Amino acid sequence: MVLDDANLDLAVEGALWGGFGTTGQRCTASSRVVVQKGVYHDFLDRFVARSRKLKVGNGLDSTVQVGPLINEAQRKTVESYVEIGKNEGAKLLCGGERITGGEYDNGWFYAPTVFGDCDPKMRIAQEEIFGPVVSVIPCDNLDQAVEIVMILPTDSPPRSIPGM
């Protein structure tokens, strides 16, 4: 949760590493960020700008910030969820595509992806994607932020992805 009195630089850094560290492929990835409307647009502007600057590449390179997905099947799963997010009406703010060419042809790379204007009931906010995708959910106040967090799953049920 990011509330109006948050240190936005610190919140953005936390959201970046929480959502894109290990390419979002861990159970503790923070793939959802609930942000109070008073700082929502400022947070999104900063978060998207920093997401675009993340270095994607070989995970063994210490200068790389986002490595490849585990395999092609997971890349396809991430692509499916990005389409689901667009179809649900979430606003794709950056990413949303695989990265190819040169060294990227030797792995399953996907651009750090940020969705804004997400409803907490959207699938991209409810289900674990296990990829570099973060859904940003606006809220009015702390009480609503807590309500939103309470409806978000702590453990995702088995999922069925179209075409998978």
mmCIF file with all atom_site columns, C-alpha atoms in Angstrom:
data_model
loop_
_atom_site.group_PDB
_atom_site.id
_atom_site.type_symbol
_atom_site.label_atom_id
_atom_site.label_alt_id
_atom_site.label_comp_id
_atom_site.label_asym_id
_atom_site.label_entity_id
_atom_site.label_seq_id
_atom_site.pdbx_PDB_ins_code
_atom_site.Cartn_x
_atom_site.Cartn_y
_atom_site.Cartn_z
_atom_site.occupancy
_atom_site.B_iso_or_equiv
_atom_site.pdbx_formal_charge
_atom_site.auth_seq_id
_atom_site.auth_comp_id
_atom_site.auth_asym_id
_atom_site.auth_atom_id
_atom_site.pdbx_PDB_model_num
ATOM 1   C CA . MET A 1 1   ? 0.000   0.000   0.000   1.00 0.00 ? 1   MET A CA 1
ATOM 2   C CA . VAL A 1 2   ? 1.202   3.468   -0.877  1.00 0.00 ? 2   VAL A CA 1
ATOM 3   C CA . LEU A 1 3   ? -0.672  6.213   0.938   1.00 0.00 ? 3   LEU A CA 1
ATOM 4   C CA . ASP A 1 4   ? -0.662  9.988   0.436   1.00 0.00 ? 4   ASP A CA 1
ATOM 5   C CA . ASP A 1 5   ? 2.033   10.543  3.072   1.00 0.00 ? 5   ASP A CA 1
ATOM 6   C CA . ALA A 1 6   ? 4.454   7.996   1.594   1.00 0.00 ? 6   ALA A CA 1
ATOM 7   C CA . ASN A 1 7   ? 8.017   8.722   0.565   1.00 0.00 ? 7   ASN A CA 1
ATOM 8   C CA . LEU A 1 8   ? 7.323   8.127   -3.146  1.00 0.00 ? 8   LEU A CA 1
ATOM 9   C CA . ASP A 1 9   ? 10.947  7.529   -4.124  1.00 0.00 ? 9   ASP A CA 1
ATOM 10  C CA . LEU A 1 10  ? 11.193  4.791   -1.516  1.00 0.00 ? 10  LEU A CA 1
ATOM 11  C CA . ALA A 1 11  ? 7.766   3.390   -2.477  1.00 0.00 ? 11  ALA A CA 1
ATOM 12  C CA . VAL A 1 12  ? 8.745   3.242   -6.164  1.00 0.00 ? 12  VAL A CA 1
ATOM 13  C CA . GLU A 1 13  ? 12.012  1.464   -5.376  1.00 0.00 ? 13  GLU A CA 1
ATOM 14  C CA . GLY A 1 14  ? 10.190  -1.048  -3.184  1.00 0.00 ? 14  GLY A CA 1
ATOM 15  C CA . ALA A 1 15  ? 7.566   -1.668  -5.861  1.00 0.00 ? 15  ALA A CA 1
ATOM 16  C CA . LEU A 1 16  ? 10.252  -2.089  -8.544  1.00 0.00 ? 16  LEU A CA 1
ATOM 17  C CA . TRP A 1 17  ? 12.216  -4.715  -6.669  1.00 0.00 ? 17  TRP A CA 1
ATOM 18  C CA . GLY A 1 18  ? 9.140   -6.342  -5.203  1.00 0.00 ? 18  GLY A CA 1
ATOM 19  C CA . GLY A 1 19  ? 7.496   -6.729  -8.602  1.00 0.00 ? 19  GLY A CA 1
ATOM 20  C CA . PHE A 1 20  ? 10.415  -7.178  -10.976 1.00 0.00 ? 20  PHE A CA 1
ATOM 21  C CA . GLY A 1 21  ? 13.134  -8.739  -8.808  1.00 0.00 ? 21  GLY A CA 1
ATOM 22  C CA . THR A 1 22  ? 13.648  -12.354 -9.894  1.00 0.00 ? 22  THR A CA 1
ATOM 23  C CA . THR A 1 23  ? 11.512  -11.363 -12.892 1.00 0.00 ? 23  THR A CA 1
ATOM 24  C CA . GLY A 1 24  ? 8.426   -11.597 -10.665 1.00 0.00 ? 24  GLY A CA 1
ATOM 25  C CA . GLN A 1 25  ? 8.816   -15.388 -10.517 1.00 0.00 ? 25  GLN A CA 1
ATOM 26  C CA . ARG A 1 26  ? 8.492   -15.946 -6.799  1.00 0.00 ? 26  ARG A CA 1
ATOM 27  C CA . CYS A 1 27  ? 5.557   -16.364 -4.455  1.00 0.00 ? 27  CYS A CA 1
ATOM 28  C CA . THR A 1 28  ? 6.554   -13.243 -2.534  1.00 0.00 ? 28  THR A CA 1
ATOM 29  C CA . ALA A 1 29  ? 6.589   -10.983 -5.619  1.00 0.00 ? 29  ALA A CA 1
ATOM 30  C CA . SER A 1 30  ? 4.499   -7.866  -5.070  1.00 0.00 ? 30  SER A CA 1
ATOM 31  C CA . SER A 1 31  ? 2.636   -7.967  -8.344  1.00 0.00 ? 31  SER A CA 1
ATOM 32  C CA . ARG A 1 32  ? -0.093  -5.663  -7.002  1.00 0.00 ? 32  ARG A CA 1
ATOM 33  C CA . VAL A 1 33  ? 0.363   -2.184  -5.568  1.00 0.00 ? 33  VAL A CA 1
ATOM 34  C CA . VAL A 1 34  ? -2.533  -0.314  -3.971  1.00 0.00 ? 34  VAL A CA 1
ATOM 35  C CA . VAL A 1 35  ? -1.996  3.462   -4.186  1.00 0.00 ? 35  VAL A CA 1
ATOM 36  C CA . GLN A 1 36  ? -4.052  6.260   -2.620  1.00 0.00 ? 36  GLN A CA 1
ATOM 37  C CA . LYS A 1 37  ? -5.510  8.627   -5.215  1.00 0.00 ? 37  LYS A CA 1
ATOM 38  C CA . GLY A 1 38  ? -3.743  11.712  -3.818  1.00 0.00 ? 38  GLY A CA 1
ATOM 39  C CA . VAL A 1 39  ? -0.363  10.342  -4.985  1.00 0.00 ? 39  VAL A CA 1
ATOM 40  C CA . TYR A 1 40  ? -1.608  7.825   -7.549  1.00 0.00 ? 40  TYR A CA 1
ATOM 41  C CA . HIS A 1 41  ? -0.608  9.700   -10.723 1.00 0.00 ? 41  HIS A CA 1
ATOM 42  C CA . ASP A 1 42  ? 2.730   10.870  -9.317  1.00 0.00 ? 42  ASP A CA 1
ATOM 43  C CA . PHE A 1 43  ? 3.538   7.332   -8.171  1.00 0.00 ? 43  PHE A CA 1
ATOM 44  C CA . LEU A 1 44  ? 2.536   5.880   -11.557 1.00 0.00 ? 44  LEU A CA 1
ATOM 45  C CA . ASP A 1 45  ? 4.626   8.426   -13.479 1.00 0.00 ? 45  ASP A CA 1
ATOM 46  C CA . ARG A 1 46  ? 7.707   7.628   -11.404 1.00 0.00 ? 46  ARG A CA 1
ATOM 47  C CA . PHE A 1 47  ? 7.084   3.880   -11.357 1.00 0.00 ? 47  PHE A CA 1
ATOM 48  C CA . VAL A 1 48  ? 6.591   3.637   -15.125 1.00 0.00 ? 48  VAL A CA 1
ATOM 49  C CA . ALA A 1 49  ? 9.636   5.830   -15.841 1.00 0.00 ? 49  ALA A CA 1
ATOM 50  C CA . ARG A 1 50  ? 11.848  3.656   -13.617 1.00 0.00 ? 50  ARG A CA 1
ATOM 51  C CA . SER A 1 51  ? 10.356  0.421   -14.986 1.00 0.00 ? 51  SER A CA 1
ATOM 52  C CA . ARG A 1 52  ? 11.302  1.474   -18.510 1.00 0.00 ? 52  ARG A CA 1
ATOM 53  C CA . LYS A 1 53  ? 14.905  2.002   -17.421 1.00 0.00 ? 53  LYS A CA 1
ATOM 54  C CA . LEU A 1 54  ? 15.394  -1.420  -15.837 1.00 0.00 ? 54  LEU A CA 1
ATOM 55  C CA . LYS A 1 55  ? 18.148  -3.398  -17.512 1.00 0.00 ? 55  LYS A CA 1
ATOM 56  C CA . VAL A 1 56  ? 16.853  -6.704  -18.863 1.00 0.00 ? 56  VAL A CA 1
ATOM 57  C CA . GLY A 1 57  ? 19.281  -9.470  -19.770 1.00 0.00 ? 57  GLY A CA 1
ATOM 58  C CA . ASN A 1 58  ? 21.330  -12.426 -18.619 1.00 0.00 ? 58  ASN A CA 1
ATOM 59  C CA . GLY A 1 59  ? 20.527  -13.044 -14.971 1.00 0.00 ? 59  GLY A CA 1
ATOM 60  C CA . LEU A 1 60  ? 24.152  -14.019 -14.316 1.00 0.00 ? 60  LEU A CA 1
ATOM 61  C CA . ASP A 1 61  ? 25.296  -10.489 -15.228 1.00 0.00 ? 61  ASP A CA 1
ATOM 62  C CA . SER A 1 62  ? 25.452  -8.463  -11.996 1.00 0.00 ? 62  SER A CA 1
ATOM 63  C CA . THR A 1 63  ? 24.384  -5.278  -13.836 1.00 0.00 ? 63  THR A CA 1
ATOM 64  C CA . VAL A 1 64  ? 21.126  -6.861  -15.035 1.00 0.00 ? 64  VAL A CA 1
ATOM 65  C CA . GLN A 1 65  ? 18.017  -6.003  -13.025 1.00 0.00 ? 65  GLN A CA 1
ATOM 66  C CA . VAL A 1 66  ? 15.450  -8.270  -14.742 1.00 0.00 ? 66  VAL A CA 1
ATOM 67  C CA . GLY A 1 67  ? 16.422  -11.681 -16.072 1.00 0.00 ? 67  GLY A CA 1
ATOM 68  C CA . PRO A 1 68  ? 14.607  -14.118 -18.345 1.00 0.00 ? 68  PRO A CA 1
ATOM 69  C CA . LEU A 1 69  ? 11.518  -16.105 -17.531 1.00 0.00 ? 69  LEU A CA 1
ATOM 70  C CA . ILE A 1 70  ? 12.094  -19.742 -16.614 1.00 0.00 ? 70  ILE A CA 1
ATOM 71  C CA . ASN A 1 71  ? 10.901  -21.193 -19.925 1.00 0.00 ? 71  ASN A CA 1
ATOM 72  C CA . GLU A 1 72  ? 8.788   -20.616 -23.030 1.00 0.00 ? 72  GLU A CA 1
ATOM 73  C CA . ALA A 1 73  ? 5.640   -21.940 -21.375 1.00 0.00 ? 73  ALA A CA 1
ATOM 74  C CA . GLN A 1 74  ? 5.927   -19.288 -18.664 1.00 0.00 ? 74  GLN A CA 1
ATOM 75  C CA . ARG A 1 75  ? 6.522   -16.580 -21.269 1.00 0.00 ? 75  ARG A CA 1
ATOM 76  C CA . LYS A 1 76  ? 3.314   -17.667 -22.985 1.00 0.00 ? 76  LYS A CA 1
ATOM 77  C CA . THR A 1 77  ? 1.501   -17.562 -19.654 1.00 0.00 ? 77  THR A CA 1
ATOM 78  C CA . VAL A 1 78  ? 2.709   -13.996 -19.065 1.00 0.00 ? 78  VAL A CA 1
ATOM 79  C CA . GLU A 1 79  ? 1.616   -13.016 -22.586 1.00 0.00 ? 79  GLU A CA 1
ATOM 80  C CA . SER A 1 80  ? -1.811  -14.530 -21.918 1.00 0.00 ? 80  SER A CA 1
ATOM 81  C CA . TYR A 1 81  ? -2.213  -12.546 -18.716 1.00 0.00 ? 81  TYR A CA 1
ATOM 82  C CA . VAL A 1 82  ? -1.197  -9.322  -20.446 1.00 0.00 ? 82  VAL A CA 1
ATOM 83  C CA . GLU A 1 83  ? -3.957  -9.915  -23.000 1.00 0.00 ? 83  GLU A CA 1
ATOM 84  C CA . ILE A 1 84  ? -6.387  -10.714 -20.188 1.00 0.00 ? 84  ILE A CA 1
ATOM 85  C CA . GLY A 1 85  ? -5.461  -7.438  -18.469 1.00 0.00 ? 85  GLY A CA 1
ATOM 86  C CA . LYS A 1 86  ? -6.032  -5.431  -21.641 1.00 0.00 ? 86  LYS A CA 1
ATOM 87  C CA . ASN A 1 87  ? -9.357  -7.180  -22.261 1.00 0.00 ? 87  ASN A CA 1
ATOM 88  C CA . GLU A 1 88  ? -10.460 -6.498  -18.683 1.00 0.00 ? 88  GLU A CA 1
ATOM 89  C CA . GLY A 1 89  ? -9.891  -2.781  -19.201 1.00 0.00 ? 89  GLY A CA 1
ATOM 90  C CA . ALA A 1 90  ? -6.651  -2.263  -17.290 1.00 0.00 ? 90  ALA A CA 1
ATOM 91  C CA . LYS A 1 91  ? -4.470  0.440   -18.820 1.00 0.00 ? 91  LYS A CA 1
ATOM 92  C CA . LEU A 1 92  ? -1.155  -0.906  -20.178 1.00 0.00 ? 92  LEU A CA 1
ATOM 93  C CA . LEU A 1 93  ? 1.393   1.787   -19.259 1.00 0.00 ? 93  LEU A CA 1
ATOM 94  C CA . CYS A 1 94  ? 4.642   0.107   -20.285 1.00 0.00 ? 94  CYS A CA 1
ATOM 95  C CA . GLY A 1 95  ? 5.997   -3.232  -21.404 1.00 0.00 ? 95  GLY A CA 1
ATOM 96  C CA . GLY A 1 96  ? 3.502   -5.840  -22.460 1.00 0.00 ? 96  GLY A CA 1
ATOM 97  C CA . GLU A 1 97  ? 5.799   -7.462  -24.986 1.00 0.00 ? 97  GLU A CA 1
ATOM 98  C CA . ARG A 1 98  ? 8.557   -10.002 -25.314 1.00 0.00 ? 98  ARG A CA 1
ATOM 99  C CA . ILE A 1 99  ? 12.050  -8.732  -25.969 1.00 0.00 ? 99  ILE A CA 1
ATOM 100 C CA . THR A 1 100 ? 13.874  -10.276 -28.924 1.00 0.00 ? 100 THR A CA 1
ATOM 101 C CA . GLY A 1 101 ? 16.973  -9.758  -31.011 1.00 0.00 ? 101 GLY A CA 1
ATOM 102 C CA . GLY A 1 102 ? 20.627  -10.388 -30.263 1.00 0.00 ? 102 GLY A CA 1
ATOM 103 C CA . GLU A 1 103 ? 21.244  -11.852 -26.822 1.00 0.00 ? 103 GLU A CA 1
ATOM 104 C CA . TYR A 1 104 ? 17.492  -11.866 -26.134 1.00 0.00 ? 104 TYR A CA 1
ATOM 105 C CA . ASP A 1 105 ? 17.007  -14.653 -28.680 1.00 0.00 ? 105 ASP A CA 1
ATOM 106 C CA . ASN A 1 106 ? 18.797  -16.992 -26.250 1.00 0.00 ? 106 ASN A CA 1
ATOM 107 C CA . GLY A 1 107 ? 16.149  -16.816 -23.535 1.00 0.00 ? 107 GLY A CA 1
ATOM 108 C CA . TRP A 1 108 ? 12.558  -16.003 -22.673 1.00 0.00 ? 108 TRP A CA 1
ATOM 109 C CA . PHE A 1 109 ? 12.712  -12.284 -22.020 1.00 0.00 ? 109 PHE A CA 1
ATOM 110 C CA . TYR A 1 110 ? 9.699   -10.104 -21.322 1.00 0.00 ? 110 TYR A CA 1
ATOM 111 C CA . ALA A 1 111 ? 9.654   -6.359  -20.789 1.00 0.00 ? 111 ALA A CA 1
ATOM 112 C CA . PRO A 1 112 ? 8.796   -5.094  -17.296 1.00 0.00 ? 112 PRO A CA 1
ATOM 113 C CA . THR A 1 113 ? 5.053   -4.456  -17.573 1.00 0.00 ? 113 THR A CA 1
ATOM 114 C CA . VAL A 1 114 ? 2.900   -2.042  -15.604 1.00 0.00 ? 114 VAL A CA 1
ATOM 115 C CA . PHE A 1 115 ? -0.886  -1.874  -15.679 1.00 0.00 ? 115 PHE A CA 1
ATOM 116 C CA . GLY A 1 116 ? -2.698  1.099   -14.179 1.00 0.00 ? 116 GLY A CA 1
ATOM 117 C CA . ASP A 1 117 ? -6.326  1.732   -13.305 1.00 0.00 ? 117 ASP A CA 1
ATOM 118 C CA . CYS A 1 118 ? -6.760  -1.854  -12.187 1.00 0.00 ? 118 CYS A CA 1
ATOM 119 C CA . ASP A 1 119 ? -9.836  -3.034  -10.353 1.00 0.00 ? 119 ASP A CA 1
ATOM 120 C CA . PRO A 1 120 ? -8.979  -5.408  -7.504  1.00 0.00 ? 120 PRO A CA 1
ATOM 121 C CA . LYS A 1 121 ? -11.436 -7.953  -8.935  1.00 0.00 ? 121 LYS A CA 1
ATOM 122 C CA . MET A 1 122 ? -9.601  -8.193  -12.290 1.00 0.00 ? 122 MET A CA 1
ATOM 123 C CA . ARG A 1 123 ? -7.838  -11.488 -12.919 1.00 0.00 ? 123 ARG A CA 1
ATOM 124 C CA . ILE A 1 124 ? -4.486  -9.719  -13.245 1.00 0.00 ? 124 ILE A CA 1
ATOM 125 C CA . ALA A 1 125 ? -5.006  -8.442  -9.697  1.00 0.00 ? 125 ALA A CA 1
ATOM 126 C CA . GLN A 1 126 ? -6.362  -11.726 -8.346  1.00 0.00 ? 126 GLN A CA 1
ATOM 127 C CA . GLU A 1 127 ? -4.091  -14.389 -9.836  1.00 0.00 ? 127 GLU A CA 1
ATOM 128 C CA . GLU A 1 128 ? -0.368  -14.957 -9.553  1.00 0.00 ? 128 GLU A CA 1
ATOM 129 C CA . ILE A 1 129 ? 1.248   -14.313 -12.920 1.00 0.00 ? 129 ILE A CA 1
ATOM 130 C CA . PHE A 1 130 ? 4.825   -15.258 -11.982 1.00 0.00 ? 130 PHE A CA 1
ATOM 131 C CA . GLY A 1 131 ? 6.320   -12.792 -14.418 1.00 0.00 ? 131 GLY A CA 1
ATOM 132 C CA . PRO A 1 132 ? 7.389   -9.151  -14.680 1.00 0.00 ? 132 PRO A CA 1
ATOM 133 C CA . VAL A 1 133 ? 3.859   -7.726  -14.484 1.00 0.00 ? 133 VAL A CA 1
ATOM 134 C CA . VAL A 1 134 ? 2.629   -5.282  -11.821 1.00 0.00 ? 134 VAL A CA 1
ATOM 135 C CA . SER A 1 135 ? -0.983  -4.134  -11.430 1.00 0.00 ? 135 SER A CA 1
ATOM 136 C CA . VAL A 1 136 ? -1.492  -0.747  -9.769  1.00 0.00 ? 136 VAL A CA 1
ATOM 137 C CA . ILE A 1 137 ? -4.831  -0.323  -8.009  1.00 0.00 ? 137 ILE A CA 1
ATOM 138 C CA . PRO A 1 138 ? -6.116  3.117   -6.925  1.00 0.00 ? 138 PRO A CA 1
ATOM 139 C CA . CYS A 1 139 ? -7.859  3.634   -3.581  1.00 0.00 ? 139 CYS A CA 1
ATOM 140 C CA . ASP A 1 140 ? -9.487  6.531   -1.734  1.00 0.00 ? 140 ASP A CA 1
ATOM 141 C CA . ASN A 1 141 ? -8.048  6.067   1.757   1.00 0.00 ? 141 ASN A CA 1
ATOM 142 C CA . LEU A 1 142 ? -6.446  3.658   4.216   1.00 0.00 ? 142 LEU A CA 1
ATOM 143 C CA . ASP A 1 143 ? -9.730  1.898   4.987   1.00 0.00 ? 143 ASP A CA 1
ATOM 144 C CA . GLN A 1 144 ? -10.376 1.188   1.318   1.00 0.00 ? 144 GLN A CA 1
ATOM 145 C CA . ALA A 1 145 ? -6.749  0.103   0.839   1.00 0.00 ? 145 ALA A CA 1
ATOM 146 C CA . VAL A 1 146 ? -7.179  -2.422  3.637   1.00 0.00 ? 146 VAL A CA 1
ATOM 147 C CA . GLU A 1 147 ? -10.468 -3.632  2.105   1.00 0.00 ? 147 GLU A CA 1
ATOM 148 C CA . ILE A 1 148 ? -8.725  -4.104  -1.251  1.00 0.00 ? 148 ILE A CA 1
ATOM 149 C CA . VAL A 1 149 ? -5.843  -5.984  0.297   1.00 0.00 ? 149 VAL A CA 1
ATOM 150 C CA . MET A 1 150 ? -8.291  -8.215  2.160   1.00 0.00 ? 150 MET A CA 1
ATOM 151 C CA . ILE A 1 151 ? -10.005 -9.308  -1.091  1.00 0.00 ? 151 ILE A CA 1
ATOM 152 C CA . LEU A 1 152 ? -6.706  -9.992  -2.849  1.00 0.00 ? 152 LEU A CA 1
ATOM 153 C CA . PRO A 1 153 ? -5.789  -13.654 -2.626  1.00 0.00 ? 153 PRO A CA 1
ATOM 154 C CA . THR A 1 154 ? -2.926  -14.728 -0.431  1.00 0.00 ? 154 THR A CA 1
ATOM 155 C CA . ASP A 1 155 ? -2.733  -18.032 -2.233  1.00 0.00 ? 155 ASP A CA 1
ATOM 156 C CA . SER A 1 156 ? -3.918  -18.351 -5.805  1.00 0.00 ? 156 SER A CA 1
ATOM 157 C CA . PRO A 1 157 ? -6.125  -21.242 -6.856  1.00 0.00 ? 157 PRO A CA 1
ATOM 158 C CA . PRO A 1 158 ? -5.102  -23.371 -9.831  1.00 0.00 ? 158 PRO A CA 1
ATOM 159 C CA . ARG A 1 159 ? -5.580  -21.315 -12.935 1.00 0.00 ? 159 ARG A CA 1
ATOM 160 C CA . SER A 1 160 ? -6.769  -21.998 -16.409 1.00 0.00 ? 160 SER A CA 1
ATOM 161 C CA . ILE A 1 161 ? -5.244  -19.818 -19.088 1.00 0.00 ? 161 ILE A CA 1
ATOM 162 C CA . PRO A 1 162 ? -6.955  -19.734 -22.502 1.00 0.00 ? 162 PRO A CA 1
ATOM 163 C CA . GLY A 1 163 ? -4.871  -21.654 -25.024 1.00 0.00 ? 163 GLY A CA 1
ATOM 164 C CA . MET A 1 164 ? -2.692  -23.267 -22.363 1.00 0.00 ? 164 MET A CA 1
#
